[in-house]
């Protein structure tokens, strides 16, 4: 089979990239060892985070670092055995999270976030996936006035600098918005710009169907079987061989299976996360996406039930599941919302690929013709899928990208 481009990885980033190329008239083959959207893209909190212009940083206060070191929290957990392997990543992540560096990174990161809603909207409308989308923002609720005041101060700064919209919530506002939520909270913050997704997997599949409608093909195959040819790139997939001029590596935390053999060394860490779906008791209803800010877990009203998601687990990518954060979160969540029985037979786990400067790797490989990268989106894979796909597709076909992507170039890691 001859194609214009091969896209490796069928998560939201890879599907979006393949779709954006197909929308520009290119013949594209999308390749993954599993079905589309079955890895990390399956289990997130379902937010298109237009407000998320500041990426999640590493704590800078030593008191907070000490509390995390106790390893008993919901928002972060780590494997002792993984620490020697991830020390270099964590050290650079911590350094990039200092105030001046973090603010500089946010300014470079913001253009991607600013186009997250508009680029999703184009694909949602073309794919006929409007029924999956809720345009009501999401809410943080606070247990203490100190946390509330600190987050509101930051929200005002973000509104002034980046134009994001929010609304302060009183306890009465929270009770009106979420009658089934307990009265444990002193206030809240409603981020008004973001959209929510009732089923992130279903949205990925809707984009895939649009991709196939435009002539694209999905094949099962192992990215390790990629090889360079005199005219481009070749992979054994499905029941045959695919040749193409260009190849995009969008394999998330598994991107190193291709980049390392080609001589590229990216320092990419993994933040693993868990979720579980629940029923409700006593006719309770969760109306919107809600985060218990101090405890660090999320409740989301998905099609499958109430999805409870955890924070970050620092572990080796392929280590066995250790859903202790989920158990901790469930214990707390049951005190503030009447969760019913677990609906899944086993906790879901996904692995978020994270760079130490908190920005994805997007752009052309410096030493190989026709090789492109699109990975490392950390907590914002769903948010940034379509805009990443668009700027990559524009660069590949020779158009001027929607935004300047030089800040995300692979060379910044010495690649």
CSV table of C-alpha atoms in Angstrom, one decimal:
chain,number,residue,atom,x,y,z
A,1,UNK,CA,0.0,0.0,0.0
A,2,UNK,CA,1.2,3.5,-0.9
A,3,UNK,CA,0.1,6.5,1.2
A,4,UNK,CA,1.2,10.0,1.7
A,5,UNK,CA,1.6,9.6,5.5
A,6,UNK,CA,1.7,7.0,8.2
A,7,UNK,CA,0.6,8.1,11.7
A,8,UNK,CA,1.8,5.8,14.5
A,9,UNK,CA,-0.5,5.8,17.6
A,10,UNK,CA,-4.3,5.9,17.6
A,11,UNK,CA,-5.0,7.9,20.7
A,12,UNK,CA,-6.6,11.3,20.5
A,13,UNK,CA,-3.4,12.9,19.3
A,14,UNK,CA,-2.7,10.4,16.5
A,15,UNK,CA,-6.4,10.2,15.4
A,16,UNK,CA,-6.6,14.0,15.3
A,17,UNK,CA,-3.4,14.2,13.3
A,18,UNK,CA,-4.4,11.6,10.8
A,19,UNK,CA,-7.8,13.3,10.5
A,20,UNK,CA,-6.3,16.7,9.9
A,21,UNK,CA,-4.0,15.3,7.2
A,22,UNK,CA,-7.0,13.6,5.6
A,23,UNK,CA,-9.0,16.9,5.6
A,24,UNK,CA,-6.1,18.3,3.6
A,25,UNK,CA,-6.5,15.7,0.9
A,26,UNK,CA,-3.7,13.4,2.0
A,27,UNK,CA,-3.9,9.6,1.9
A,28,UNK,CA,-3.2,8.4,5.5
A,29,UNK,CA,-2.7,5.1,7.2
A,30,UNK,CA,-3.2,5.2,11.0
A,31,UNK,CA,-1.4,2.3,12.9
A,32,UNK,CA,-1.7,1.1,16.4
A,33,UNK,CA,-1.1,-2.3,18.2
A,34,UNK,CA,-4.4,-1.8,19.9
A,35,UNK,CA,-7.8,-0.4,18.9
A,36,UNK,CA,-8.1,3.4,18.5
A,37,UNK,CA,-8.6,5.3,21.8
A,38,UNK,CA,-8.0,2.3,24.0
A,39,UNK,CA,-5.0,3.5,25.9
A,40,UNK,CA,-4.6,6.8,27.8
A,41,UNK,CA,-7.2,8.6,25.7
A,42,UNK,CA,-9.9,6.3,27.0
A,43,UNK,CA,-10.0,7.2,30.7
A,44,UNK,CA,-9.4,10.9,31.3
A,45,UNK,CA,-11.7,13.3,33.1
A,46,UNK,CA,-13.3,14.4,29.8
A,47,UNK,CA,-12.3,18.1,29.8
A,48,UNK,CA,-11.3,20.4,26.9
A,49,UNK,CA,-9.5,22.8,29.2
A,50,UNK,CA,-9.5,26.2,27.5
A,51,UNK,CA,-8.6,27.6,30.9
A,52,UNK,CA,-5.5,25.3,31.3
A,53,UNK,CA,-2.9,27.8,30.0
A,54,UNK,CA,-0.6,27.1,32.9
A,55,UNK,CA,0.7,23.5,32.9
A,56,UNK,CA,0.8,21.5,36.1
A,57,UNK,CA,4.1,22.3,37.8
A,58,UNK,CA,6.1,20.5,40.4
A,59,UNK,CA,5.7,21.9,44.0
A,60,UNK,CA,8.3,24.4,44.9
A,61,UNK,CA,7.7,24.8,48.7
A,62,UNK,CA,9.8,22.3,50.7
A,63,UNK,CA,6.9,21.9,53.2
A,64,UNK,CA,4.6,20.7,50.4
A,65,UNK,CA,7.4,18.5,48.9
A,66,UNK,CA,7.8,16.9,52.4
A,67,UNK,CA,4.0,16.2,52.6
A,68,UNK,CA,4.1,14.6,49.2
A,69,UNK,CA,7.1,12.5,50.3
A,70,UNK,CA,4.9,10.9,52.9
A,71,UNK,CA,3.2,9.2,50.0
A,72,UNK,CA,-0.3,9.1,51.5
A,73,UNK,CA,-2.1,11.6,49.2
A,74,UNK,CA,-4.8,11.3,46.5
A,75,UNK,CA,-3.4,13.9,44.1
A,76,UNK,CA,0.1,12.3,43.9
A,77,UNK,CA,1.7,8.9,44.7
A,78,UNK,CA,5.0,7.3,43.8
A,79,UNK,CA,6.7,3.9,43.6
A,80,UNK,CA,9.9,3.8,45.6
A,81,UNK,CA,11.5,1.5,43.1
A,82,UNK,CA,10.9,4.0,40.3
A,83,UNK,CA,12.7,6.9,42.0
A,84,UNK,CA,16.2,6.1,40.8
A,85,UNK,CA,15.0,5.8,37.2
A,86,UNK,CA,12.9,9.1,37.2
A,87,UNK,CA,15.2,11.3,39.3
A,88,UNK,CA,16.7,13.1,36.3
A,89,UNK,CA,13.2,13.8,35.0
A,90,UNK,CA,11.9,15.0,38.4
A,91,UNK,CA,14.9,17.2,39.0
A,92,UNK,CA,14.4,19.0,35.6
A,93,UNK,CA,10.7,19.1,36.1
A,94,UNK,CA,11.2,20.8,39.5
A,95,UNK,CA,13.7,23.3,38.1
A,96,UNK,CA,11.3,24.3,35.2
A,97,UNK,CA,8.5,24.8,37.7
A,98,UNK,CA,10.2,27.7,39.5
A,99,UNK,CA,8.1,30.9,39.3
A,100,UNK,CA,9.9,32.7,36.5
A,101,UNK,CA,10.5,29.6,34.3
A,102,UNK,CA,6.9,28.4,34.8
A,103,UNK,CA,5.5,31.7,33.8
A,104,UNK,CA,7.7,31.8,30.7
A,105,UNK,CA,6.6,28.3,29.8
A,106,UNK,CA,3.0,29.2,30.3
A,107,UNK,CA,3.3,32.1,27.8
A,108,UNK,CA,4.7,29.6,25.2
A,109,UNK,CA,2.1,27.0,26.0
A,110,UNK,CA,-0.9,29.3,26.0
A,111,UNK,CA,-1.3,29.5,22.1
A,112,UNK,CA,-2.0,25.8,21.9
A,113,UNK,CA,-4.6,26.0,24.7
A,114,UNK,CA,-6.2,29.1,23.2
A,115,UNK,CA,-7.1,27.2,20.0
A,116,UNK,CA,-8.3,24.0,21.8
A,117,UNK,CA,-12.0,24.7,21.7
A,118,UNK,CA,-12.1,26.1,18.2
A,119,UNK,CA,-10.2,23.2,16.6
A,120,UNK,CA,-12.3,20.7,18.5
A,121,UNK,CA,-15.5,22.4,17.5
A,122,UNK,CA,-14.6,22.1,13.8
A,123,UNK,CA,-14.1,18.3,14.1
A,124,UNK,CA,-17.1,17.8,16.4
A,125,UNK,CA,-19.4,19.4,13.9
A,126,UNK,CA,-18.0,17.5,10.9
A,127,UNK,CA,-18.1,14.3,12.9
A,128,UNK,CA,-21.6,14.9,14.2
A,129,UNK,CA,-20.5,14.4,17.8
A,130,UNK,CA,-22.4,17.3,19.4
A,131,UNK,CA,-24.3,14.9,21.7
A,132,UNK,CA,-21.1,14.1,23.5
A,133,UNK,CA,-20.3,17.7,24.4
A,134,UNK,CA,-21.4,19.8,27.4
A,135,UNK,CA,-20.6,23.5,27.2
A,136,UNK,CA,-21.0,24.4,30.8
A,137,UNK,CA,-17.4,24.7,32.1
A,138,UNK,CA,-16.3,22.8,35.2
A,139,UNK,CA,-16.0,23.6,38.9
A,140,UNK,CA,-13.4,23.5,41.7
A,141,UNK,CA,-14.8,23.4,45.2
A,142,UNK,CA,-12.8,24.5,48.2
A,143,UNK,CA,-12.8,23.3,51.8
A,144,UNK,CA,-10.8,26.2,53.3
A,145,UNK,CA,-10.9,30.0,52.7
A,146,UNK,CA,-7.1,30.0,52.3
A,147,UNK,CA,-7.3,27.6,49.3
A,148,UNK,CA,-10.3,29.5,47.9
A,149,UNK,CA,-8.6,32.9,48.1
A,150,UNK,CA,-5.3,31.6,46.6
A,151,UNK,CA,-7.1,30.0,43.7
A,152,UNK,CA,-9.2,33.1,43.1
A,153,UNK,CA,-6.1,35.3,43.1
A,154,UNK,CA,-4.6,33.1,40.4
A,155,UNK,CA,-7.8,33.1,38.4
A,156,UNK,CA,-7.9,36.9,38.3
A,157,UNK,CA,-4.3,36.8,37.1
A,158,UNK,CA,-5.2,34.3,34.3
A,159,UNK,CA,-8.2,36.4,33.3
A,160,UNK,CA,-6.1,39.5,33.0
A,161,UNK,CA,-3.2,37.9,31.2
A,162,UNK,CA,-4.9,35.2,29.1
A,163,UNK,CA,-8.6,36.2,28.9
A,164,UNK,CA,-10.0,33.1,30.5
A,165,UNK,CA,-13.5,33.4,32.1
A,166,UNK,CA,-14.5,32.3,35.5
A,167,UNK,CA,-17.1,32.9,38.2
A,168,UNK,CA,-16.7,32.8,42.0
A,169,UNK,CA,-19.2,30.5,43.8
A,170,UNK,CA,-20.6,30.9,47.3
A,171,UNK,CA,-21.8,27.9,49.3
A,172,UNK,CA,-25.3,28.9,48.3
A,173,UNK,CA,-24.3,28.8,44.6
A,174,UNK,CA,-22.7,25.4,45.0
A,175,UNK,CA,-25.8,24.0,46.7
A,176,UNK,CA,-27.9,25.3,43.8
A,177,UNK,CA,-25.6,23.9,41.2
A,178,UNK,CA,-25.0,20.6,42.9
A,179,UNK,CA,-27.9,19.8,45.4
A,180,UNK,CA,-26.5,16.3,46.0
A,181,UNK,CA,-23.1,17.5,47.1
A,182,UNK,CA,-22.4,17.9,50.8
A,183,UNK,CA,-22.1,21.2,52.5
A,184,UNK,CA,-18.4,20.8,53.3
A,185,UNK,CA,-17.2,23.5,51.0
A,186,UNK,CA,-16.7,27.2,51.8
A,187,UNK,CA,-16.8,28.3,48.1
A,188,UNK,CA,-16.0,27.4,44.6
A,189,UNK,CA,-14.6,28.5,41.2
A,190,UNK,CA,-16.5,27.9,38.0
A,191,UNK,CA,-14.3,27.9,34.9
A,192,UNK,CA,-16.7,29.0,32.2
A,193,UNK,CA,-14.8,28.5,29.0
A,194,UNK,CA,-14.0,24.7,29.0
A,195,UNK,CA,-16.2,22.1,27.3
A,196,UNK,CA,-16.8,18.7,28.8
A,197,UNK,CA,-17.0,15.3,27.0
A,198,UNK,CA,-19.5,12.7,28.2
A,199,UNK,CA,-17.4,9.9,26.8
A,200,UNK,CA,-13.8,10.7,25.6
A,201,UNK,CA,-13.5,7.3,24.0
A,202,UNK,CA,-16.7,7.8,22.0
A,203,UNK,CA,-15.3,11.2,20.8
A,204,UNK,CA,-12.1,9.6,19.6
A,205,UNK,CA,-14.1,7.0,17.7
A,206,UNK,CA,-16.3,9.7,16.2
A,207,UNK,CA,-13.1,11.4,14.9
A,208,UNK,CA,-11.9,8.0,13.6
A,209,UNK,CA,-15.1,7.5,11.7
A,210,UNK,CA,-14.8,10.9,10.1
A,211,UNK,CA,-11.1,10.0,9.2
A,212,UNK,CA,-12.3,6.8,7.5
A,213,UNK,CA,-15.1,8.6,5.7
A,214,UNK,CA,-12.4,10.9,4.2
A,215,UNK,CA,-10.6,7.8,2.9
A,216,UNK,CA,-8.2,7.1,5.8
A,217,UNK,CA,-7.4,3.6,6.9
A,218,UNK,CA,-6.7,2.2,10.4
A,219,UNK,CA,-4.5,-0.9,10.6
A,220,UNK,CA,-3.2,-3.0,13.5
A,221,UNK,CA,0.5,-3.0,13.7
A,222,UNK,CA,3.6,-2.7,15.9
A,223,UNK,CA,5.4,0.7,15.6
A,224,UNK,CA,8.7,-1.2,16.2
A,225,UNK,CA,8.4,-2.5,12.7
A,226,UNK,CA,8.9,1.0,11.2
A,227,UNK,CA,11.9,1.3,8.9
A,228,UNK,CA,13.3,4.0,6.7
A,229,UNK,CA,13.5,3.5,2.9
A,230,UNK,CA,15.2,5.5,0.1
A,231,UNK,CA,11.9,7.4,-0.6
A,232,UNK,CA,10.4,7.6,2.9
A,233,UNK,CA,9.1,5.2,5.5
A,234,UNK,CA,7.8,1.7,5.6
A,235,UNK,CA,5.8,-0.3,8.2
A,236,UNK,CA,4.4,-3.8,8.3
A,237,UNK,CA,0.8,-3.5,9.4
A,238,UNK,CA,-2.4,-5.3,8.9
A,239,UNK,CA,-1.7,-8.0,6.3
A,240,UNK,CA,0.8,-6.1,4.3
A,241,UNK,CA,3.3,-3.3,3.9
A,242,UNK,CA,2.7,0.4,3.9
A,243,UNK,CA,5.1,2.9,2.3
A,244,UNK,CA,4.8,6.6,2.8
A,245,UNK,CA,6.8,9.8,2.4
A,246,UNK,CA,6.1,11.0,5.9
A,247,UNK,CA,5.5,9.4,9.3
A,248,UNK,CA,4.2,10.9,12.5
A,249,UNK,CA,5.2,9.5,15.9
A,250,UNK,CA,2.2,10.0,18.2
A,251,UNK,CA,2.6,7.1,20.5
A,252,UNK,CA,2.3,9.0,23.8
A,253,UNK,CA,4.3,7.3,26.5
A,254,UNK,CA,5.4,4.6,24.1
A,255,UNK,CA,7.0,7.0,21.6
A,256,UNK,CA,10.5,6.0,22.7
A,257,UNK,CA,9.9,2.6,21.0
A,258,UNK,CA,10.5,4.5,17.8
A,259,UNK,CA,12.5,7.5,18.8
A,260,UNK,CA,15.3,5.7,20.6
A,261,UNK,CA,16.2,3.2,17.8
A,262,UNK,CA,16.5,6.3,15.5
A,263,UNK,CA,18.9,7.9,17.9
A,264,UNK,CA,16.7,10.5,19.6
A,265,UNK,CA,16.8,10.7,23.4
A,266,UNK,CA,13.9,12.6,24.9
A,267,UNK,CA,13.5,12.9,28.7
A,268,UNK,CA,9.9,11.9,29.0
A,269,UNK,CA,8.4,10.9,32.4
A,270,UNK,CA,5.1,9.2,33.0
A,271,UNK,CA,2.3,10.3,35.3
A,272,UNK,CA,-0.1,7.4,35.6
A,273,UNK,CA,-3.8,7.9,36.5
A,274,UNK,CA,-6.8,5.8,37.5
A,275,UNK,CA,-10.5,5.9,37.3
A,276,UNK,CA,-13.6,4.0,38.3
A,277,UNK,CA,-17.3,4.4,37.5
A,278,UNK,CA,-20.0,4.4,40.1
A,279,UNK,CA,-23.7,4.4,40.4
A,280,UNK,CA,-25.5,6.8,42.7
A,281,UNK,CA,-27.8,6.3,45.7
A,282,UNK,CA,-31.1,7.9,46.7
A,283,UNK,CA,-31.7,9.5,43.3
A,284,UNK,CA,-28.6,11.7,43.6
A,285,UNK,CA,-27.4,13.5,40.5
A,286,UNK,CA,-24.1,15.1,39.6
A,287,UNK,CA,-24.9,17.9,37.2
A,288,UNK,CA,-21.4,19.0,36.2
A,289,UNK,CA,-17.7,18.1,36.3
A,290,UNK,CA,-16.4,18.8,39.8
A,291,UNK,CA,-13.0,18.8,41.5
A,292,UNK,CA,-12.4,18.6,45.3
A,293,UNK,CA,-9.5,21.0,45.1
A,294,UNK,CA,-7.8,20.2,48.4
A,295,UNK,CA,-8.1,16.5,48.1
A,296,UNK,CA,-7.1,16.2,44.4
A,297,UNK,CA,-9.8,14.0,42.8
A,298,UNK,CA,-12.4,14.6,40.2
A,299,UNK,CA,-16.1,13.6,39.8
A,300,UNK,CA,-17.4,13.6,36.3
A,301,UNK,CA,-21.0,12.6,35.1
A,302,UNK,CA,-20.0,10.3,32.2
A,303,UNK,CA,-22.3,8.1,30.1
A,304,UNK,CA,-20.9,5.1,31.9
A,305,UNK,CA,-21.7,6.5,35.4
A,306,UNK,CA,-20.0,8.9,37.8
A,307,UNK,CA,-16.3,8.7,36.9
A,308,UNK,CA,-13.9,9.2,39.8
A,309,UNK,CA,-10.4,10.1,38.6
A,310,UNK,CA,-7.2,10.4,40.6
A,311,UNK,CA,-4.1,12.7,40.3
A,312,UNK,CA,-0.7,11.5,39.3
A,313,UNK,CA,1.2,8.4,40.1
A,314,UNK,CA,5.0,8.5,39.4
A,315,UNK,CA,5.9,5.0,38.4
A,316,UNK,CA,7.6,3.1,35.6
A,317,UNK,CA,5.3,3.1,32.6
A,318,UNK,CA,4.8,-0.7,32.5
A,319,UNK,CA,4.7,-1.4,36.3
A,320,UNK,CA,1.6,-3.3,37.6
A,321,UNK,CA,-1.4,-1.3,38.7
A,322,UNK,CA,-1.4,0.1,42.2
A,323,UNK,CA,-4.7,1.9,42.5
A,324,UNK,CA,-4.2,3.1,46.1
A,325,UNK,CA,-5.0,6.7,45.1
A,326,UNK,CA,-8.4,5.5,43.8
A,327,UNK,CA,-9.2,3.8,47.1
A,328,UNK,CA,-8.2,6.9,49.0
A,329,UNK,CA,-10.2,9.1,46.7
A,330,UNK,CA,-13.3,6.9,47.0
A,331,UNK,CA,-13.3,7.0,50.8
A,332,UNK,CA,-13.3,10.8,50.7
A,333,UNK,CA,-15.7,11.2,47.8
A,334,UNK,CA,-18.3,9.1,49.5
A,335,UNK,CA,-18.4,11.6,52.3
A,336,UNK,CA,-19.3,14.5,49.9
A,337,UNK,CA,-21.5,12.7,47.3
A,338,UNK,CA,-23.7,9.6,47.5
A,339,UNK,CA,-21.7,7.3,45.3
A,340,UNK,CA,-23.3,3.9,44.7
A,341,UNK,CA,-21.6,0.6,43.8
A,342,UNK,CA,-18.6,0.3,41.6
A,343,UNK,CA,-19.6,-0.3,38.0
A,344,UNK,CA,-16.3,-1.5,36.6
A,345,UNK,CA,-14.8,-4.9,37.3
A,346,UNK,CA,-11.3,-3.4,37.6
A,347,UNK,CA,-9.9,0.1,38.0
A,348,UNK,CA,-8.8,1.6,34.7
A,349,UNK,CA,-5.2,2.9,34.5
A,350,UNK,CA,-3.6,5.2,31.9
A,351,UNK,CA,-0.1,6.7,31.4
A,352,UNK,CA,0.3,10.4,30.7
A,353,UNK,CA,3.6,11.2,28.8
A,354,UNK,CA,5.2,14.3,30.4
A,355,UNK,CA,8.2,16.4,29.4
A,356,UNK,CA,10.3,18.2,32.1
A,357,UNK,CA,9.3,21.6,30.7
A,358,UNK,CA,5.6,20.6,30.6
A,359,UNK,CA,5.2,21.3,26.9
A,360,UNK,CA,4.7,18.7,24.2
A,361,UNK,CA,7.1,17.7,21.5
A,362,UNK,CA,5.6,18.9,18.2
A,363,UNK,CA,7.5,19.3,14.9
A,364,UNK,CA,10.0,17.8,12.4
A,365,UNK,CA,12.8,15.5,13.5
A,366,UNK,CA,16.1,17.3,13.0
A,367,UNK,CA,18.0,14.4,11.5
A,368,UNK,CA,15.5,12.4,9.4
A,369,UNK,CA,13.6,13.5,6.4
A,370,UNK,CA,9.8,13.0,6.6
A,371,UNK,CA,9.9,12.1,10.3
A,372,UNK,CA,7.5,14.1,12.6
A,373,UNK,CA,6.8,14.1,16.3
A,374,UNK,CA,3.6,14.8,18.3
A,375,UNK,CA,3.7,13.5,21.9
A,376,UNK,CA,4.3,14.5,25.5
A,377,UNK,CA,1.0,16.3,26.2
A,378,UNK,CA,0.8,15.3,29.8
A,379,UNK,CA,-2.7,16.1,31.3
A,380,UNK,CA,-3.9,17.9,28.2
A,381,UNK,CA,-4.0,15.2,25.5
A,382,UNK,CA,-7.7,15.4,25.0
A,383,UNK,CA,-7.6,19.2,25.1
A,384,UNK,CA,-4.8,19.5,22.6
A,385,UNK,CA,-5.5,16.6,20.1
A,386,UNK,CA,-7.1,18.6,17.3
A,387,UNK,CA,-4.9,21.7,17.5
A,388,UNK,CA,-1.7,19.5,17.6
A,389,UNK,CA,-3.0,17.5,14.6
A,390,UNK,CA,-3.8,20.7,12.7
A,391,UNK,CA,-0.4,22.4,13.2
A,392,UNK,CA,1.4,19.2,12.4
A,393,UNK,CA,-0.7,18.6,9.3
A,394,UNK,CA,-0.1,22.2,8.2
A,395,UNK,CA,3.7,21.8,8.6
A,396,UNK,CA,3.7,18.5,6.8
A,397,UNK,CA,1.8,19.8,3.7
A,398,UNK,CA,3.8,23.0,3.6
A,399,UNK,CA,1.2,25.4,4.9
A,400,UNK,CA,1.9,28.0,7.6
A,401,UNK,CA,0.8,26.5,10.9
A,402,UNK,CA,-2.0,28.1,12.8
A,403,UNK,CA,0.4,29.1,15.5
A,404,UNK,CA,4.2,29.3,15.9
A,405,UNK,CA,5.3,25.8,17.0
A,406,UNK,CA,9.0,26.6,17.5
A,407,UNK,CA,8.6,26.5,21.3
A,408,UNK,CA,7.7,22.8,21.0
A,409,UNK,CA,10.5,21.8,18.6
A,410,UNK,CA,12.3,18.5,19.3
A,411,UNK,CA,15.7,20.2,19.3
A,412,UNK,CA,15.1,21.8,22.7
A,413,UNK,CA,16.0,18.5,24.3
A,414,UNK,CA,19.2,18.2,22.3
A,415,UNK,CA,17.5,15.7,20.1
